[in-house]
Amino acid sequence: MELLIKGGTVLDPVAGEITGKDILVSGGRIAGTGRDLVPGSAVEVLDASGKLVVPGLIDMHVHLREPGYEAKETIRTGTRAAARGGFTAVACMPNTSPVADTAALIRYILDTAREQGAAHVFPVGSITRGSKGKELAEMGDMRKAGAVAFSDDGMPVANAALMRRGMQYARMLGLPLISHCEDRELSSGGSMHEGYMSTVLGLKGIPASAEEVMVAREILLAEETGCRVHIAHVSTAGSVRLVREAKSRGIAVTAEVTPHHFTLTDEAVTGYNTSTKVNPPLRTAADVAAVKEGLADGTIDVIATDHAPHTVEEKDVEYERAPFGLVGLETAVGLVWTVLVETGVLTPLQAVTKMTLNPAKILNIPRGTLEPGVIADITVIDPDLSWTVDAGLFESKGRNTPFQGMKLKGQAYATVTGGWVRMLGGHVKDDHGGSPPC
Amino acid sequence: MGLGNKDVIGLRDVPAEEIRLILDTAEPMKEIIQRQIKKVPILRGRTVVTVFYEASTRTRASFELAAKYLSADTVGIAAATSSISKGESLKDTARTIAAMGVDLVVLRHPMAGAAELLGKTVKAAVINAGDGAHEHPTQALLDLYTVREKKGRLEGLKIAIIGDILHSRVARSDIWGFTRMGAEVRLAGPATLMPPGIEKLGAVVCETPEEALAGADVVIVLRIQLERQQEGLFPGLREYANLFGINRERLKLAARDALLMHPGPLNRGIEITTDIADGLQSVINEQVTNGVAVRMALLYLLIGGGGASGVAH
């Protein structure tokens, strides 16, 4: 079965923007591109006129929660949320139970994704055993099993000497370390950004320095070890400045920002909606302006969601008691278009590059373009569709979104994963089309 | 007129005219307290529940007496002796209480936002009796009442608040309340216990207690908790007493007729010396009396037919 995506405007980070080009998919790969391709008889046609055809979106920072926390999310539901949101691939963080710190667990995640997934899954292994920050995990074995990067994510390695050795080891393996930058002594007990709003609301604050001292540390260690380091969810103006300065000195550091950190400020915590409780916390308007500037000037390479589902019971409590995290897969495209593209912060092509080619390069996975021969991961975006966020329609088990009821412009229209149409018009196909080629 | 909201969560969003209404309403209430027969039938058939997740002597007794003086039926729930200690969530406790047909819930909770969460969950009126470091509106209202009664006005007065501002819900509610009524609020305390951005609430942050006290009409001394020292926020109580403790010498810096206030309970000899706590300028005991009057006023305005939710039931 072949698929013809017809009449859309193609945005390819490698080839640029081309209007009115059709894409023919065959055998799970992109077979050819051209104007007014004439479909054969056995061809399924996807009408993309008036829409943008882009490489399959990659979210390099999600939490699929399986194994261990299946009440929050599973590989099946998390990848369905990805497909609905326009993502054809996700990189999942290792803070499951048990922590993904061995080859066996990496294989378990990949096998489960192959059987039940609606998107490709690229597992991130832990840096230290159990993410306990005591001794290195078997990173070489995990790489062999399919891990694409290493991170202790929300349990950042506090010991600088151990992190340094982790970087030396990861450099040897050729894989990047992803660092959730947080000094947990500085952030201890905090629920939101430390500033005027935390004072008004009476919540313990997390100062910007809790993030920035660790960004500075990772940059210095990256410089010393030569390891590629990716700074997860940059949230402060100071972090943007540190990364910008490091890049200007040629240090192999990359960075990502989440849609919530370029959209919301700590004002959103007013009313104690626990869906605004996230780590790093929502910061100030000046920080939001700085991350947008960092996106525009290339300091920030990637837009990633840090999709972090929790159950209703866990979140429906006092603010301080609620876990950190919010779901992002199904609102990302709308927020990118509404907050960044419509306002001119990024061109559509820049936005797409930060969600496709750039994460693909960092994770060194063969994705991110629409050139003939590559795996047919394709997303069709309707940039003009106005819609209202309704968590009740989410494929994710998580309902913890701070964007409930928000009006957005721009939404994924179709997701083609490994040549299969996995989502069309917001509906994720129930039948599993067999294992998508990796 | 009545109150604009079903609940009293904090003073941040309460306009000056509403504060004035509450204080005016508290005046006849105080008169009731001073009678030999302290009972009026204003809230007969109404039910008030106090839910205390934190230890409290004066606030809880004050609310319960306020309700009883107005003839309401009262039930007190303390965390240690209820299902709360069995792990029941705040929302479920709230739903349980609501299902019993309660008219008003008074909540004291160690976490900021708890009262707002409760208010959104139940139809009954909710009064915040202190939520974490957020607000303690009835304490601020009784402070305002006490000052207005003694000074005859609030506008133009200089109010010094000394101590642990960071963890103080009383300080926050006092700052909102006093500045809204036209008073000037000055703050002093250890730099590690001064929250960021507090000046944006309308208060002036002073480097030393002396600076804050100079010519002050009212001195509000906050309680310092030993656990803050254990958290490493200041070196010790002895030094605290030396640097920030209010004693006779420091009090002399304030206006000659300055009022000395404290929300209680007192750490005598630490944040305040005994001689002045029991001295002529101290109105600490009157604060307690006025607390009952102000809470009676709020109960009346919220469920006694004087306020928004009185008709909603």
mmCIF file of N, CA and C in Angstrom, chain A residues 276-379:
data_model
loop_
_atom_site.group_PDB
_atom_site.id
_atom_site.type_symbol
_atom_site.label_atom_id
_atom_site.label_comp_id
_atom_site.label_asym_id
_atom_site.label_seq_id
_atom_site.Cartn_x
_atom_site.Cartn_y
_atom_site.Cartn_z
ATOM 1 N N THR A 276 -0.200 23.790 37.302
ATOM 2 C CA THR A 276 0.878 24.753 37.049
ATOM 3 C C THR A 276 2.124 24.401 37.849
ATOM 4 N N LYS A 277 2.056 23.324 38.629
ATOM 5 C CA LYS A 277 3.226 22.941 39.434
ATOM 6 C C LYS A 277 4.129 22.052 38.591
ATOM 7 N N VAL A 278 5.270 22.563 38.262
ATOM 8 C CA VAL A 278 6.153 21.885 37.319
ATOM 9 C C VAL A 278 7.584 22.224 37.706
ATOM 10 N N ASN A 279 8.498 21.320 37.323
ATOM 11 C CA ASN A 279 9.901 21.486 37.684
ATOM 12 C C ASN A 279 10.772 21.407 36.435
ATOM 13 N N PRO A 280 11.535 22.455 36.081
ATOM 14 C CA PRO A 280 11.632 23.733 36.774
ATOM 15 C C PRO A 280 10.303 24.497 36.741
ATOM 16 N N PRO A 281 10.151 25.402 37.701
ATOM 17 C CA PRO A 281 8.858 26.083 37.826
ATOM 18 C C PRO A 281 8.644 27.128 36.725
ATOM 19 N N LEU A 282 7.403 27.531 36.569
ATOM 20 C CA LEU A 282 7.077 28.649 35.680
ATOM 21 C C LEU A 282 7.752 29.889 36.244
ATOM 22 N N ARG A 283 8.430 30.627 35.385
ATOM 23 C CA ARG A 283 9.237 31.754 35.859
ATOM 24 C C ARG A 283 8.556 33.088 35.557
ATOM 25 N N THR A 284 9.327 34.143 35.484
ATOM 26 C CA THR A 284 8.751 35.486 35.333
ATOM 27 C C THR A 284 8.638 35.874 33.858
ATOM 28 N N ALA A 285 7.989 37.002 33.620
ATOM 29 C CA ALA A 285 7.838 37.501 32.245
ATOM 30 C C ALA A 285 9.203 37.758 31.611
ATOM 31 N N ALA A 286 10.170 38.230 32.404
ATOM 32 C CA ALA A 286 11.508 38.487 31.867
ATOM 33 C C ALA A 286 12.174 37.185 31.419
ATOM 34 N N ASP A 287 11.940 36.115 32.163
ATOM 35 C CA ASP A 287 12.499 34.812 31.786
ATOM 36 C C ASP A 287 11.837 34.293 30.508
ATOM 37 N N VAL A 288 10.527 34.473 30.419
ATOM 38 C CA VAL A 288 9.813 34.033 29.208
ATOM 39 C C VAL A 288 10.360 34.792 27.996
ATOM 40 N N ALA A 289 10.571 36.097 28.159
ATOM 41 C CA ALA A 289 11.124 36.896 27.054
ATOM 42 C C ALA A 289 12.515 36.386 26.679
ATOM 43 N N ALA A 290 13.308 36.019 27.687
ATOM 44 C CA ALA A 290 14.674 35.557 27.418
ATOM 45 C C ALA A 290 14.698 34.210 26.691
ATOM 46 N N VAL A 291 13.811 33.289 27.066
ATOM 47 C CA VAL A 291 13.821 32.003 26.359
ATOM 48 C C VAL A 291 13.321 32.179 24.927
ATOM 49 N N LYS A 292 12.393 33.112 24.727
ATOM 50 C CA LYS A 292 11.952 33.376 23.345
ATOM 51 C C LYS A 292 13.097 33.946 22.522
ATOM 52 N N GLU A 293 13.853 34.833 23.142
ATOM 53 C CA GLU A 293 15.010 35.398 22.463
ATOM 54 C C GLU A 293 16.022 34.291 22.144
ATOM 55 N N GLY A 294 16.203 33.386 23.113
ATOM 56 C CA GLY A 294 17.109 32.260 22.906
ATOM 57 C C GLY A 294 16.638 31.333 21.795
ATOM 58 N N LEU A 295 15.321 31.168 21.669
ATOM 59 C CA LEU A 295 14.780 30.373 20.564
ATOM 60 C C LEU A 295 15.076 31.070 19.241
ATOM 61 N N ALA A 296 14.856 32.379 19.218
ATOM 62 C CA ALA A 296 14.990 33.135 17.966
ATOM 63 C C ALA A 296 16.446 33.189 17.502
ATOM 64 N N ASP A 297 17.386 33.361 18.434
ATOM 65 C CA ASP A 297 18.779 33.509 17.996
ATOM 66 C C ASP A 297 19.530 32.180 17.920
ATOM 67 N N GLY A 298 18.824 31.079 18.182
ATOM 68 C CA GLY A 298 19.448 29.770 18.004
ATOM 69 C C GLY A 298 20.144 29.229 19.249
ATOM 70 N N THR A 299 20.156 29.992 20.327
ATOM 71 C CA THR A 299 20.744 29.490 21.572
ATOM 72 C C THR A 299 20.011 28.231 22.022
ATOM 73 N N ILE A 300 18.703 28.266 21.884
ATOM 74 C CA ILE A 300 17.892 27.089 22.241
ATOM 75 C C ILE A 300 17.576 26.329 20.966
ATOM 76 N N ASP A 301 18.029 25.081 20.926
ATOM 77 C CA ASP A 301 17.968 24.274 19.707
ATOM 78 C C ASP A 301 16.639 23.555 19.519
ATOM 79 N N VAL A 302 16.014 23.215 20.661
ATOM 80 C CA VAL A 302 14.931 22.233 20.622
ATOM 81 C C VAL A 302 13.725 22.712 21.427
ATOM 82 N N ILE A 303 12.541 22.386 20.914
ATOM 83 C CA ILE A 303 11.316 22.516 21.706
ATOM 84 C C ILE A 303 10.902 21.099 22.096
ATOM 85 N N ALA A 304 10.829 20.847 23.392
ATOM 86 C CA ALA A 304 10.441 19.530 23.904
ATOM 87 C C ALA A 304 9.422 19.754 25.009
ATOM 88 N N THR A 305 8.541 18.760 25.228
ATOM 89 C CA THR A 305 7.406 19.053 26.113
ATOM 90 C C THR A 305 7.650 18.738 27.585
ATOM 91 N N ASP A 306 8.557 17.810 27.894
ATOM 92 C CA ASP A 306 8.656 17.290 29.264
ATOM 93 C C ASP A 306 7.288 16.773 29.728
ATOM 94 N N HIS A 307 6.609 16.119 28.785
ATOM 95 C CA HIS A 307 5.294 15.510 29.053
ATOM 96 C C HIS A 307 5.382 14.652 30.321
ATOM 97 N N ALA A 308 4.650 15.055 31.361
ATOM 98 C CA ALA A 308 4.765 14.384 32.665
ATOM 99 C C ALA A 308 3.379 14.141 33.249
ATOM 100 N N PRO A 309 2.740 13.037 32.817
ATOM 101 C CA PRO A 309 1.380 12.769 33.296
ATOM 102 C C PRO A 309 1.342 12.301 34.748
ATOM 103 N N HIS A 310 0.297 12.727 35.448
ATOM 104 C CA HIS A 310 0.008 12.244 36.797
ATOM 105 C C HIS A 310 -1.481 11.946 36.885
ATOM 106 N N THR A 311 -1.864 11.156 37.895
ATOM 107 C CA THR A 311 -3.283 10.843 38.052
ATOM 108 C C THR A 311 -4.012 12.037 38.665
ATOM 109 N N VAL A 312 -5.318 12.034 38.503
ATOM 110 C CA VAL A 312 -6.148 13.095 39.066
ATOM 111 C C VAL A 312 -5.993 13.139 40.590
ATOM 112 N N GLU A 313 -5.975 11.951 41.229
ATOM 113 C CA GLU A 313 -5.876 11.908 42.693
ATOM 114 C C GLU A 313 -4.576 12.543 43.174
ATOM 115 N N GLU A 314 -3.509 12.302 42.417
ATOM 116 C CA GLU A 314 -2.217 12.848 42.833
ATOM 117 C C GLU A 314 -2.197 14.363 42.741
ATOM 118 N N LYS A 315 -2.896 14.888 41.733
ATOM 119 C CA LYS A 315 -2.846 16.332 41.502
ATOM 120 C C LYS A 315 -3.961 17.090 42.238
ATOM 121 N N ASP A 316 -5.014 16.388 42.630
ATOM 122 C CA ASP A 316 -6.174 17.062 43.220
ATOM 123 C C ASP A 316 -5.976 17.239 44.725
ATOM 124 N N VAL A 317 -4.883 17.861 45.091
ATOM 125 C CA VAL A 317 -4.521 18.026 46.503
ATOM 126 C C VAL A 317 -3.986 19.435 46.728
ATOM 127 N N GLU A 318 -3.565 19.706 47.969
ATOM 128 C CA GLU A 318 -2.938 20.979 48.270
ATOM 129 C C GLU A 318 -1.711 21.159 47.370
ATOM 130 N N TYR A 319 -1.436 22.402 46.998
ATOM 131 C CA TYR A 319 -0.381 22.682 46.011
ATOM 132 C C TYR A 319 0.957 22.074 46.411
ATOM 133 N N GLU A 320 1.346 22.290 47.668
ATOM 134 C CA GLU A 320 2.655 21.800 48.101
ATOM 135 C C GLU A 320 2.754 20.283 48.044
ATOM 136 N N ARG A 321 1.604 19.630 48.176
ATOM 137 C CA ARG A 321 1.572 18.178 48.238
ATOM 138 C C ARG A 321 1.572 17.541 46.839
ATOM 139 N N ALA A 322 1.226 18.304 45.822
ATOM 140 C CA ALA A 322 1.077 17.756 44.466
ATOM 141 C C ALA A 322 2.443 17.467 43.844
ATOM 142 N N PRO A 323 2.521 16.419 43.003
ATOM 143 C CA PRO A 323 3.781 16.152 42.299
ATOM 144 C C PRO A 323 4.003 17.186 41.193
ATOM 145 N N PHE A 324 5.268 17.364 40.828
ATOM 146 C CA PHE A 324 5.607 18.263 39.726
ATOM 147 C C PHE A 324 5.269 17.598 38.395
ATOM 148 N N GLY A 325 4.898 18.404 37.418
ATOM 149 C CA GLY A 325 4.758 17.875 36.067
ATOM 150 C C GLY A 325 3.425 18.194 35.436
ATOM 151 N N LEU A 326 3.452 18.337 34.123
ATOM 152 C CA LEU A 326 2.233 18.577 33.372
ATOM 153 C C LEU A 326 2.342 17.866 32.026
ATOM 154 N N VAL A 327 1.190 17.612 31.406
ATOM 155 C CA VAL A 327 1.203 16.918 30.116
ATOM 156 C C VAL A 327 1.365 17.935 28.990
ATOM 157 N N GLY A 328 2.091 17.542 27.948
ATOM 158 C CA GLY A 328 2.375 18.522 26.915
ATOM 159 C C GLY A 328 2.253 18.042 25.482
ATOM 160 N N LEU A 329 2.157 16.724 25.281
ATOM 161 C CA LEU A 329 2.223 16.215 23.903
ATOM 162 C C LEU A 329 1.083 16.726 23.026
ATOM 163 N N GLU A 330 -0.101 16.894 23.610
ATOM 164 C CA GLU A 330 -1.262 17.186 22.778
ATOM 165 C C GLU A 330 -1.574 18.680 22.661
ATOM 166 N N THR A 331 -0.735 19.497 23.280
ATOM 167 C CA THR A 331 -0.918 20.947 23.161
ATOM 168 C C THR A 331 0.291 21.629 22.532
ATOM 169 N N ALA A 332 1.369 20.870 22.308
ATOM 170 C CA ALA A 332 2.638 21.479 21.888
ATOM 171 C C ALA A 332 2.520 22.245 20.565
ATOM 172 N N VAL A 333 1.956 21.592 19.551
ATOM 173 C CA VAL A 333 1.897 22.239 18.236
ATOM 174 C C VAL A 333 1.074 23.528 18.311
ATOM 175 N N GLY A 334 -0.049 23.466 19.006
ATOM 176 C CA GLY A 334 -0.893 24.661 19.143
ATOM 177 C C GLY A 334 -0.167 25.790 19.839
ATOM 178 N N LEU A 335 0.594 25.461 20.869
ATOM 179 C CA LEU A 335 1.323 26.497 21.607
ATOM 180 C C LEU A 335 2.480 27.056 20.781
ATOM 181 N N VAL A 336 3.189 26.173 20.078
ATOM 182 C CA VAL A 336 4.292 26.644 19.232
ATOM 183 C C VAL A 336 3.749 27.606 18.180
ATOM 184 N N TRP A 337 2.649 27.223 17.559
ATOM 185 C CA TRP A 337 2.115 28.087 16.505
ATOM 186 C C TRP A 337 1.525 29.378 17.069
ATOM 187 N N THR A 338 0.770 29.249 18.158
ATOM 188 C CA THR A 338 0.093 30.429 18.702
ATOM 189 C C THR A 338 1.086 31.410 19.323
ATOM 190 N N VAL A 339 2.029 30.879 20.094
ATOM 191 C CA VAL A 339 2.890 31.747 20.906
ATOM 192 C C VAL A 339 4.168 32.149 20.157
ATOM 193 N N LEU A 340 4.657 31.273 19.276
ATOM 194 C CA LEU A 340 5.938 31.565 18.625
ATOM 195 C C LEU A 340 5.804 31.943 17.154
ATOM 196 N N VAL A 341 4.972 31.221 16.417
ATOM 197 C CA VAL A 341 4.916 31.443 14.966
ATOM 198 C C VAL A 341 3.996 32.618 14.625
ATOM 199 N N GLU A 342 2.792 32.602 15.183
ATOM 200 C CA GLU A 342 1.838 33.695 14.898
ATOM 201 C C GLU A 342 2.405 35.052 15.302
ATOM 202 N N THR A 343 3.228 35.055 16.348
ATOM 203 C CA THR A 343 3.772 36.312 16.860
ATOM 204 C C THR A 343 5.094 36.693 16.201
ATOM 205 N N GLY A 344 5.597 35.815 15.342
ATOM 206 C CA GLY A 344 6.816 36.158 14.619
ATOM 207 C C GLY A 344 8.117 35.890 15.360
ATOM 208 N N VAL A 345 8.036 35.220 16.506
ATOM 209 C CA VAL A 345 9.277 34.867 17.217
ATOM 210 C C VAL A 345 10.100 33.894 16.364
ATOM 211 N N LEU A 346 9.429 32.926 15.772
ATOM 212 C CA LEU A 346 10.076 31.957 14.886
ATOM 213 C C LEU A 346 9.305 31.896 13.569
ATOM 214 N N THR A 347 10.039 31.630 12.480
ATOM 215 C CA THR A 347 9.349 31.322 11.232
ATOM 216 C C THR A 347 8.826 29.895 11.354
ATOM 217 N N PRO A 348 7.841 29.536 10.532
ATOM 218 C CA PRO A 348 7.363 28.147 10.591
ATOM 219 C C PRO A 348 8.506 27.150 10.409
ATOM 220 N N LEU A 349 9.433 27.444 9.510
ATOM 221 C CA LEU A 349 10.532 26.512 9.256
ATOM 222 C C LEU A 349 11.459 26.387 10.468
ATOM 223 N N GLN A 350 11.726 27.527 11.114
ATOM 224 C CA GLN A 350 12.557 27.476 12.332
ATOM 225 C C GLN A 350 11.878 26.629 13.406
ATOM 226 N N ALA A 351 10.579 26.846 13.582
ATOM 227 C CA ALA A 351 9.842 26.096 14.606
ATOM 228 C C ALA A 351 9.904 24.601 14.310
ATOM 229 N N VAL A 352 9.691 24.256 13.044
ATOM 230 C CA VAL A 352 9.701 22.844 12.649
ATOM 231 C C VAL A 352 11.091 22.250 12.873
ATOM 232 N N THR A 353 12.124 23.011 12.553
ATOM 233 C CA THR A 353 13.496 22.508 12.712
ATOM 234 C C THR A 353 13.777 22.162 14.168
ATOM 235 N N LYS A 354 13.258 22.971 15.078
ATOM 236 C CA LYS A 354 13.499 22.736 16.505
ATOM 237 C C LYS A 354 12.693 21.551 17.043
ATOM 238 N N MET A 355 11.759 21.060 16.222
ATOM 239 C CA MET A 355 10.965 19.901 16.650
ATOM 240 C C MET A 355 11.256 18.672 15.797
ATOM 241 N N THR A 356 12.218 18.794 14.892
ATOM 242 C CA THR A 356 12.500 17.659 14.004
ATOM 243 C C THR A 356 14.008 17.438 13.857
ATOM 244 N N LEU A 357 14.614 18.202 12.971
ATOM 245 C CA LEU A 357 16.018 17.951 12.641
ATOM 246 C C LEU A 357 16.946 18.151 13.846
ATOM 247 N N ASN A 358 16.711 19.183 14.627
ATOM 248 C CA ASN A 358 17.634 19.447 15.740
ATOM 249 C C ASN A 358 17.623 18.335 16.797
ATOM 250 N N PRO A 359 16.449 17.912 17.274
ATOM 251 C CA PRO A 359 16.493 16.782 18.221
ATOM 252 C C PRO A 359 17.052 15.516 17.569
ATOM 253 N N ALA A 360 16.779 15.304 16.268
ATOM 254 C CA ALA A 360 17.313 14.121 15.584
ATOM 255 C C ALA A 360 18.834 14.144 15.577
ATOM 256 N N LYS A 361 19.398 15.325 15.338
ATOM 257 C CA LYS A 361 20.860 15.444 15.336
ATOM 258 C C LYS A 361 21.428 15.185 16.725
ATOM 259 N N ILE A 362 20.811 15.759 17.736
ATOM 260 C CA ILE A 362 21.330 15.609 19.105
ATOM 261 C C ILE A 362 21.299 14.144 19.524
ATOM 262 N N LEU A 363 20.209 13.462 19.184
ATOM 263 C CA LEU A 363 20.081 12.055 19.571
ATOM 264 C C LEU A 363 20.714 11.122 18.535
ATOM 265 N N ASN A 364 21.202 11.720 17.446
ATOM 266 C CA ASN A 364 21.828 10.955 16.362
ATOM 267 C C ASN A 364 20.906 9.851 15.853
ATOM 268 N N ILE A 365 19.667 10.235 15.547
ATOM 269 C CA ILE A 365 18.722 9.268 14.985
ATOM 270 C C ILE A 365 18.380 9.735 13.564
ATOM 271 N N PRO A 366 18.218 8.780 12.647
ATOM 272 C CA PRO A 366 18.010 9.148 11.238
ATOM 273 C C PRO A 366 16.603 9.673 10.995
ATOM 274 N N ARG A 367 16.371 10.886 11.392
ATOM 275 C CA ARG A 367 15.050 11.501 11.292
ATOM 276 C C ARG A 367 15.233 12.982 10.966
ATOM 277 N N GLY A 368 14.141 13.637 10.749
ATOM 278 C CA GLY A 368 14.188 15.091 10.685
ATOM 279 C C GLY A 368 14.177 15.706 9.310
ATOM 280 N N THR A 369 14.137 14.894 8.240
ATOM 281 C CA THR A 369 13.983 15.480 6.906
ATOM 282 C C THR A 369 12.977 14.645 6.116
ATOM 283 N N LEU A 370 12.647 15.143 4.928
ATOM 284 C CA LEU A 370 11.707 14.435 4.051
ATOM 285 C C LEU A 370 12.406 14.002 2.772
ATOM 286 N N GLU A 371 13.706 13.814 2.852
ATOM 287 C CA GLU A 371 14.435 13.428 1.641
ATOM 288 C C GLU A 371 14.089 11.983 1.245
ATOM 289 N N PRO A 372 14.044 11.699 -0.043
ATOM 290 C CA PRO A 372 13.712 10.340 -0.500
ATOM 291 C C PRO A 372 14.633 9.305 0.129
ATOM 292 N N GLY A 373 14.028 8.200 0.530
ATOM 293 C CA GLY A 373 14.798 7.114 1.121
ATOM 294 C C GLY A 373 14.696 7.050 2.632
ATOM 295 N N VAL A 374 14.344 8.170 3.281
ATOM 296 C CA VAL A 374 14.267 8.131 4.742
ATOM 297 C C VAL A 374 12.939 7.512 5.176
ATOM 298 N N ILE A 375 12.920 7.054 6.405
ATOM 299 C CA ILE A 375 11.697 6.476 6.961
ATOM 300 C C ILE A 375 10.573 7.508 6.908
ATOM 301 N N ALA A 376 9.411 7.041 6.497
ATOM 302 C CA ALA A 376 8.311 7.973 6.250
ATOM 303 C C ALA A 376 7.607 8.361 7.549
ATOM 304 N N ASP A 377 8.298 9.197 8.333
ATOM 305 C CA ASP A 377 7.677 9.831 9.504
ATOM 306 C C ASP A 377 7.335 11.251 9.072
ATOM 307 N N ILE A 378 6.052 11.523 8.991
ATOM 308 C CA ILE A 378 5.598 12.793 8.426
ATOM 309 C C ILE A 378 4.450 13.341 9.269
ATOM 310 N N THR A 379 4.487 14.637 9.498
ATOM 311 C CA THR A 379 3.387 15.280 10.219
ATOM 312 C C THR A 379 2.760 16.340 9.321
#
